[in-house]
Structure formats: C-alpha cells, structure tokens
C-alpha cells in the first residue's frame, strides 16, 4: 500500500470533472540529462514515458481544452527534442499534445535569449567574471555555484535589464563562441524545430500554439513592445503556422503575466491564455485567459506521480482545486 493512497483517491474525487493541463519543456535522452540550470524544467525521456504510463491508467489525453474529461499535455518553447522525442512518444501512445512555440525560433532561427543566458551559466569554464556597469561578480565553479550566479542574473531581470543587454555583458565576460557542448545534445536542446517539422507534428494531430515572439517576461515589457511581440504571433497564426488560437504566456506565473498582457492577447484574437503554476497562484482568478497548468515531478515513482496527478499537492500549494469549466454560450466556456 502506498503512503499516498488515501490522499490520492480523495483528491481524484475532489477534482473529478475539473480540467488538468500538464506543462513540460524539453524531453531529453537519459544519457544527456545532467543537473543543470537549462534542464531545470525538463525531464528525462524514461521518466516522461513513466508519466504517460500513469496518466493513461487514469485519463484520456486530448487537445480539447474545454473538455474536462480529457487531460491535456503541453510543451513550451519549441526546441528540436520536442519534435524528435516528445511528439514521437506521444504518437506511440496515440496521444496528441500542444506545443507552444516562440516566434523568434522561426523568425531568427536561433536559440531564445533566456536559454542563451542559461547556456552561458551552465557551460562556461570555472572562474571569476566581472561586470562593472551592473556591479556584477560571477563566481563560476560547480553546479551549486552556477545556480547562485543564476539568481544574480534573475535579479537583473527583475530590475528589467533586457535579455539582449544581459547576453551582451555575458559575452563580454566570456565569449559565447568559446563555449563547448556535446553537439548531439546541443541539437536536441538548443536548436529550434523547423517549419517542415512543425508540419509533420500538425499532420499527426498535434497543436502548435503561440508562446510570444521574444520569450520576454511580458510584465516587464512596455506596451508598444508587447503589442509588437504579440502581433508577430498573430502573423504566424494567420499564416497557419500555429494551428490553434491558444496562447501560452512565457514563464506564465502571476508576476510574469500582467493583466495588460492578458488583454492584448485577447484583443489580438487569441481565444485562450495558458499560464504556468511555477509560482503560487495567489489571488489571480482562473479565466479563459488565465488557465493554470501544473508539472509532474521528475521521478520514476508511480505512486508519487499518481499523487501529484490527483491535484493534492496543487491544492496544498494554491489552496484551490483545478478549474471547473462552465459553458456560457454555444461556443464560449468559462474557467472558474
Ligand atoms: Zn517558455
């Protein structure tokens, strides 16, 4: 008997008829998976398969966000592993998912700046690096020290220093050109999915959706920039590169997604906005433009996965159950 059994079955009952959306990022072959900042929200391939094994015993998996009887699986950002590994595994299981794809990956064909920053922190040579302008000293050694330096960089992001500027000062301290990473891993983790690969995914029934253009923290952006950014997603929607009107906010926590951003996404013709409960839900209400997702832990322990899926931990963290979906008119649904 699992230590979770009583609580797990209680929360499955409480959450019955409520909508569960799971958030994933990269799915990486076990042999390349190392403790690193750039993989903090990613999962080993074997553990991802284990999740699906537990999920399929409990739920139907599908892409209808208004159907609480289907659990929905989503992936953020749009790197190659999601085409080569995640979408192919879903195909094996006869499941479809959402893949939220940042427009910069298609337009600029290179790594997003937020990933570039983490890549730098994870892989530069040990040493002490200094930037006078921002009074920044980075001591790079083992993974723990790298994480500490990451929180210093997050401090700059909180002060609204742009990702461009951060990449610029990092490059000055240690050139991106001098960083060495296993090529196969780099391709999987840091190379964008190409347009023809997105088409193959869509042909298998997967949804490709917007995830902003720049992957900036929307709450940090000036209104003009925000509008330009979301307009670029709108262009990809009009071109049919995105085959869903669902928009997934980058980062997605309450602090990352301003009310303004939610309004602009709606004004531009997107039909839903998906968030990410990495930070606490706080007093933000559920709505069609703030639909929560949760993550499952990187574990092989089936009982633990089952416990998390039941929403027990989500409830402990947020004091709330998953959203209930109410039909308000022929085509409209509310999340409450
Ligand atoms: Zn993202």
XYZ file of C-alpha atoms and ligand atoms in Angstrom:
337
model
C 0.000 0.000 0.000
C 1.401 3.369 -0.937
C 1.711 6.022 1.729
C -0.212 8.377 -0.581
C -3.221 6.157 -1.321
C -5.808 7.809 0.933
C -4.949 11.361 -0.068
C -4.561 10.470 -3.741
C -8.022 8.942 -4.009
C -9.577 11.800 -2.034
C -8.165 14.406 -4.427
C -9.109 12.427 -7.518
C -12.676 12.584 -6.184
C -12.491 16.306 -5.378
C -11.038 17.142 -8.799
C -13.438 14.960 -10.752
C -14.823 16.882 -13.744
C -12.133 19.570 -13.406
C -9.542 20.321 -16.049
C -5.928 19.175 -15.747
C -3.308 20.586 -18.078
C 0.269 19.418 -17.672
C 3.279 21.556 -18.580
C 6.511 20.147 -19.948
C 9.559 21.682 -21.519
C 12.333 19.566 -23.002
C 12.329 15.763 -23.063
C 15.960 14.679 -23.103
C 17.514 11.205 -23.565
C 18.646 9.901 -20.163
C 22.308 9.772 -21.148
C 22.417 13.542 -21.778
C 20.425 14.526 -18.721
C 22.607 16.333 -16.163
C 21.830 18.546 -13.212
C 21.959 21.950 -14.894
C 20.056 25.227 -14.950
C 18.944 24.806 -18.563
C 17.270 21.476 -17.708
C 15.526 22.591 -14.526
C 12.106 22.366 -16.155
C 12.980 19.477 -18.432
C 12.651 15.732 -17.998
C 14.457 12.514 -18.850
C 12.895 10.506 -21.635
C 12.422 7.430 -19.401
C 10.611 9.484 -16.750
C 8.392 11.104 -19.360
C 7.368 7.627 -20.519
C 6.649 6.688 -16.917
C 4.378 9.732 -16.565
C 2.408 8.660 -19.635
C 2.044 5.144 -18.242
C 0.456 6.506 -15.061
C -1.628 9.084 -16.954
C -3.121 6.548 -19.360
C -4.421 4.417 -16.481
C -6.412 7.394 -15.181
C -7.267 9.667 -18.121
C -7.994 10.104 -21.770
C -5.463 12.510 -23.208
C -6.558 15.057 -25.778
C -6.288 18.599 -27.077
C -9.809 19.853 -26.329
C -9.157 22.397 -23.605
C -12.871 22.820 -22.922
C -13.346 19.146 -22.194
C -12.582 18.339 -18.554
C -12.809 14.625 -19.273
C -9.573 14.876 -21.221
C -6.234 15.589 -19.609
C -4.155 17.860 -21.825
C -0.382 17.618 -22.216
C 1.567 20.722 -23.271
C 5.184 21.582 -24.081
C 6.797 25.018 -24.125
C 9.344 26.759 -26.280
C 9.920 24.671 -29.416
C 13.318 23.012 -29.403
C 14.198 20.019 -31.528
C 13.820 17.374 -28.792
C 10.114 18.150 -28.703
C 9.788 17.106 -32.316
C 12.259 14.212 -32.284
C 11.398 12.787 -28.869
C 8.274 14.194 -27.177
C 5.946 14.277 -30.186
C 7.125 10.844 -31.354
C 6.499 9.299 -27.929
C 3.008 10.829 -27.869
C 2.434 9.326 -31.333
C 3.428 5.917 -29.962
C 0.837 6.305 -27.204
C -1.812 7.570 -29.647
C -1.923 10.854 -27.767
C -1.869 14.428 -29.039
C -0.471 17.460 -27.289
C 0.085 21.188 -27.514
C 3.490 22.525 -28.461
C 3.850 26.230 -27.693
C 6.431 27.696 -29.979
C 8.139 31.084 -29.575
C 8.032 33.012 -32.865
C 11.686 34.113 -32.604
C 12.723 30.490 -33.098
C 11.199 30.536 -36.552
C 11.995 34.137 -37.484
C 15.561 34.255 -36.152
C 16.314 30.523 -36.364
C 18.387 30.639 -33.220
C 18.239 29.945 -29.517
C 15.987 32.191 -27.381
C 17.880 34.741 -25.305
C 16.662 33.323 -21.980
C 18.082 29.931 -22.998
C 21.262 31.616 -24.201
C 21.762 33.089 -20.722
C 21.283 29.710 -19.045
C 23.522 28.033 -21.603
C 26.284 30.502 -20.730
C 25.906 29.925 -16.983
C 25.856 26.151 -17.331
C 28.786 25.664 -19.670
C 31.418 28.399 -19.353
C 34.729 27.457 -17.742
C 35.069 27.901 -13.974
C 36.412 31.273 -12.910
C 35.507 34.701 -11.632
C 33.836 37.072 -14.081
C 33.100 40.712 -13.507
C 30.962 43.457 -14.992
C 31.470 46.940 -13.544
C 28.395 48.607 -15.057
C 25.997 46.331 -13.143
C 28.345 45.752 -10.224
C 28.166 42.073 -11.044
C 30.677 39.428 -9.947
C 30.006 35.868 -11.069
C 31.887 33.007 -9.403
C 31.543 30.002 -11.620
C 32.517 26.600 -10.335
C 30.244 23.602 -9.659
C 26.509 23.421 -10.363
C 25.590 24.923 -6.981
C 27.732 27.976 -7.608
C 26.246 28.302 -11.104
C 22.740 28.284 -9.635
C 23.739 31.040 -7.211
C 25.008 33.143 -10.103
C 21.733 32.445 -11.938
C 19.860 34.079 -9.074
C 22.088 37.141 -9.503
C 21.106 37.266 -13.173
C 17.461 36.865 -12.182
C 17.981 39.936 -10.019
C 18.925 41.867 -13.168
C 15.837 40.533 -14.958
C 13.699 41.696 -12.023
C 15.255 45.131 -12.465
C 14.070 44.987 -16.083
C 17.517 44.739 -17.623
C 16.727 43.298 -21.069
C 17.792 39.800 -22.138
C 19.717 41.438 -25.023
C 21.720 43.537 -22.591
C 22.384 40.559 -20.301
C 23.607 38.443 -23.242
C 25.818 41.342 -24.304
C 27.536 41.671 -20.915
C 27.889 37.881 -20.556
C 29.535 37.706 -23.960
C 31.972 40.420 -22.886
C 32.903 38.413 -19.794
C 33.257 35.088 -21.603
C 32.566 34.807 -25.303
C 29.692 32.525 -26.339
C 31.970 31.359 -29.154
C 34.319 29.718 -26.654
C 31.664 27.527 -25.039
C 31.844 23.831 -25.860
C 28.883 21.472 -25.592
C 28.283 17.968 -26.963
C 26.922 18.534 -30.457
C 24.141 15.936 -30.289
C 22.890 17.373 -27.002
C 23.111 20.915 -28.373
C 20.988 19.955 -31.384
C 18.297 18.440 -29.200
C 18.213 21.110 -26.513
C 19.098 24.367 -28.255
C 18.121 24.023 -31.921
C 14.655 25.239 -32.965
C 12.113 22.906 -34.557
C 11.967 23.768 -38.260
C 8.816 24.721 -40.151
C 8.575 21.418 -42.072
C 8.955 19.551 -38.773
C 6.105 21.588 -37.277
C 4.038 20.498 -40.286
C 4.800 16.836 -39.601
C 3.697 17.359 -35.991
C 0.456 19.031 -37.103
C -0.194 16.167 -39.548
C -0.026 13.775 -36.576
C -2.735 15.791 -34.811
C -0.628 17.933 -32.503
C -1.411 21.593 -31.872
C 1.243 24.228 -32.418
C 0.470 27.398 -30.470
C 1.909 30.823 -29.716
C 4.348 31.376 -26.864
C 5.169 35.064 -27.541
C 7.845 36.031 -30.059
C 10.744 37.025 -27.823
C 10.015 34.900 -24.756
C 10.406 38.046 -22.681
C 8.715 38.380 -19.342
C 5.526 40.057 -20.593
C 5.044 42.004 -17.344
C 8.459 43.653 -17.924
C 7.648 44.867 -21.423
C 6.486 48.323 -22.458
C 3.032 48.326 -24.004
C 4.325 49.098 -27.530
C 6.797 46.223 -27.409
C 4.172 43.912 -26.011
C 1.803 44.733 -28.870
C 4.559 44.249 -31.475
C 5.536 40.942 -29.904
C 2.010 39.542 -29.853
C 1.395 40.891 -33.382
C 4.238 38.701 -34.595
C 2.473 35.681 -33.122
C -0.708 36.803 -34.817
C 1.115 36.739 -38.176
C 2.124 33.104 -37.607
C -1.455 32.294 -36.645
C -2.756 33.919 -39.838
C -0.181 32.009 -41.886
C -1.367 28.753 -40.363
C 1.959 28.006 -38.717
C 0.050 27.999 -35.449
C -2.986 25.749 -35.762
C -4.601 26.840 -32.508
C -5.705 30.207 -31.150
C -4.497 29.252 -27.697
C -1.658 31.468 -26.458
C 0.743 30.265 -23.797
C 2.449 33.009 -21.770
C 6.235 32.728 -21.353
C 7.195 31.936 -17.731
C 3.465 32.098 -17.004
C 3.421 32.866 -13.280
C 1.136 35.523 -11.829
C 4.035 38.024 -11.684
C 5.103 37.265 -15.246
C 1.705 37.804 -16.844
C 0.233 41.272 -16.366
C -3.473 41.991 -16.815
C -2.402 44.165 -19.760
C -0.710 41.225 -21.443
C -3.828 39.107 -20.962
C -5.941 41.879 -22.514
C -3.671 42.327 -25.528
C -3.595 38.574 -26.194
C -7.395 38.605 -26.176
C -7.665 41.779 -28.315
C -5.377 40.259 -30.937
C -7.797 37.422 -31.471
C -6.382 34.605 -29.396
C -9.092 32.592 -27.710
C -7.323 31.363 -24.586
C -4.292 32.133 -22.422
C -2.407 29.416 -20.612
C -0.317 30.097 -17.531
C 2.204 28.051 -15.568
C 1.961 27.454 -11.853
C 5.631 27.557 -11.123
C 4.997 30.293 -8.616
C 1.900 30.469 -6.442
C -1.465 31.203 -7.995
C -2.127 33.815 -5.266
C -5.378 35.738 -5.772
C -5.421 35.642 -9.581
C -8.717 34.137 -10.683
C -8.990 31.363 -13.227
C -10.338 32.633 -16.544
C -10.138 31.643 -20.226
C -7.095 33.964 -20.343
C -5.511 32.562 -17.227
C -5.855 28.813 -17.374
C -3.476 27.076 -14.973
C -1.149 24.218 -15.729
C 0.878 22.084 -13.389
C 4.000 19.974 -13.661
C 4.724 16.462 -12.505
C 7.948 15.682 -10.659
C 10.946 14.118 -12.387
C 10.553 10.724 -10.786
C 10.068 7.046 -11.600
C 7.871 6.505 -8.550
C 4.418 5.704 -9.925
C 2.609 6.317 -6.631
C 4.203 9.718 -6.323
C 3.268 10.607 -9.910
C -0.285 9.450 -9.186
C -0.401 11.558 -6.020
C 0.702 14.665 -7.942
C -1.766 13.976 -10.763
C -4.635 13.866 -8.297
C -4.050 17.561 -7.592
C -3.273 17.023 -3.897
C -0.009 18.946 -3.999
C -1.512 21.626 -6.252
C -4.192 22.121 -3.614
C -1.672 22.333 -0.775
C 0.292 24.945 -2.693
C -2.543 27.075 -4.030
C -5.460 26.316 -1.737
C -7.507 25.580 -4.832
C -8.721 22.679 -6.902
C -8.246 22.580 -10.681
C -10.608 24.807 -12.699
C -14.155 23.867 -13.434
C -15.312 24.604 -16.965
C -18.743 26.150 -17.483
C -20.394 26.561 -20.829
C -21.644 30.144 -21.079
C -22.912 30.151 -24.667
C -22.823 27.938 -27.743
C -19.082 28.395 -28.222
C -17.840 30.048 -25.038
C -16.585 28.476 -21.899
C -15.588 29.968 -18.612
C -12.990 28.645 -16.214
C -13.711 29.019 -12.551
Zn 8.738 29.099 -22.306
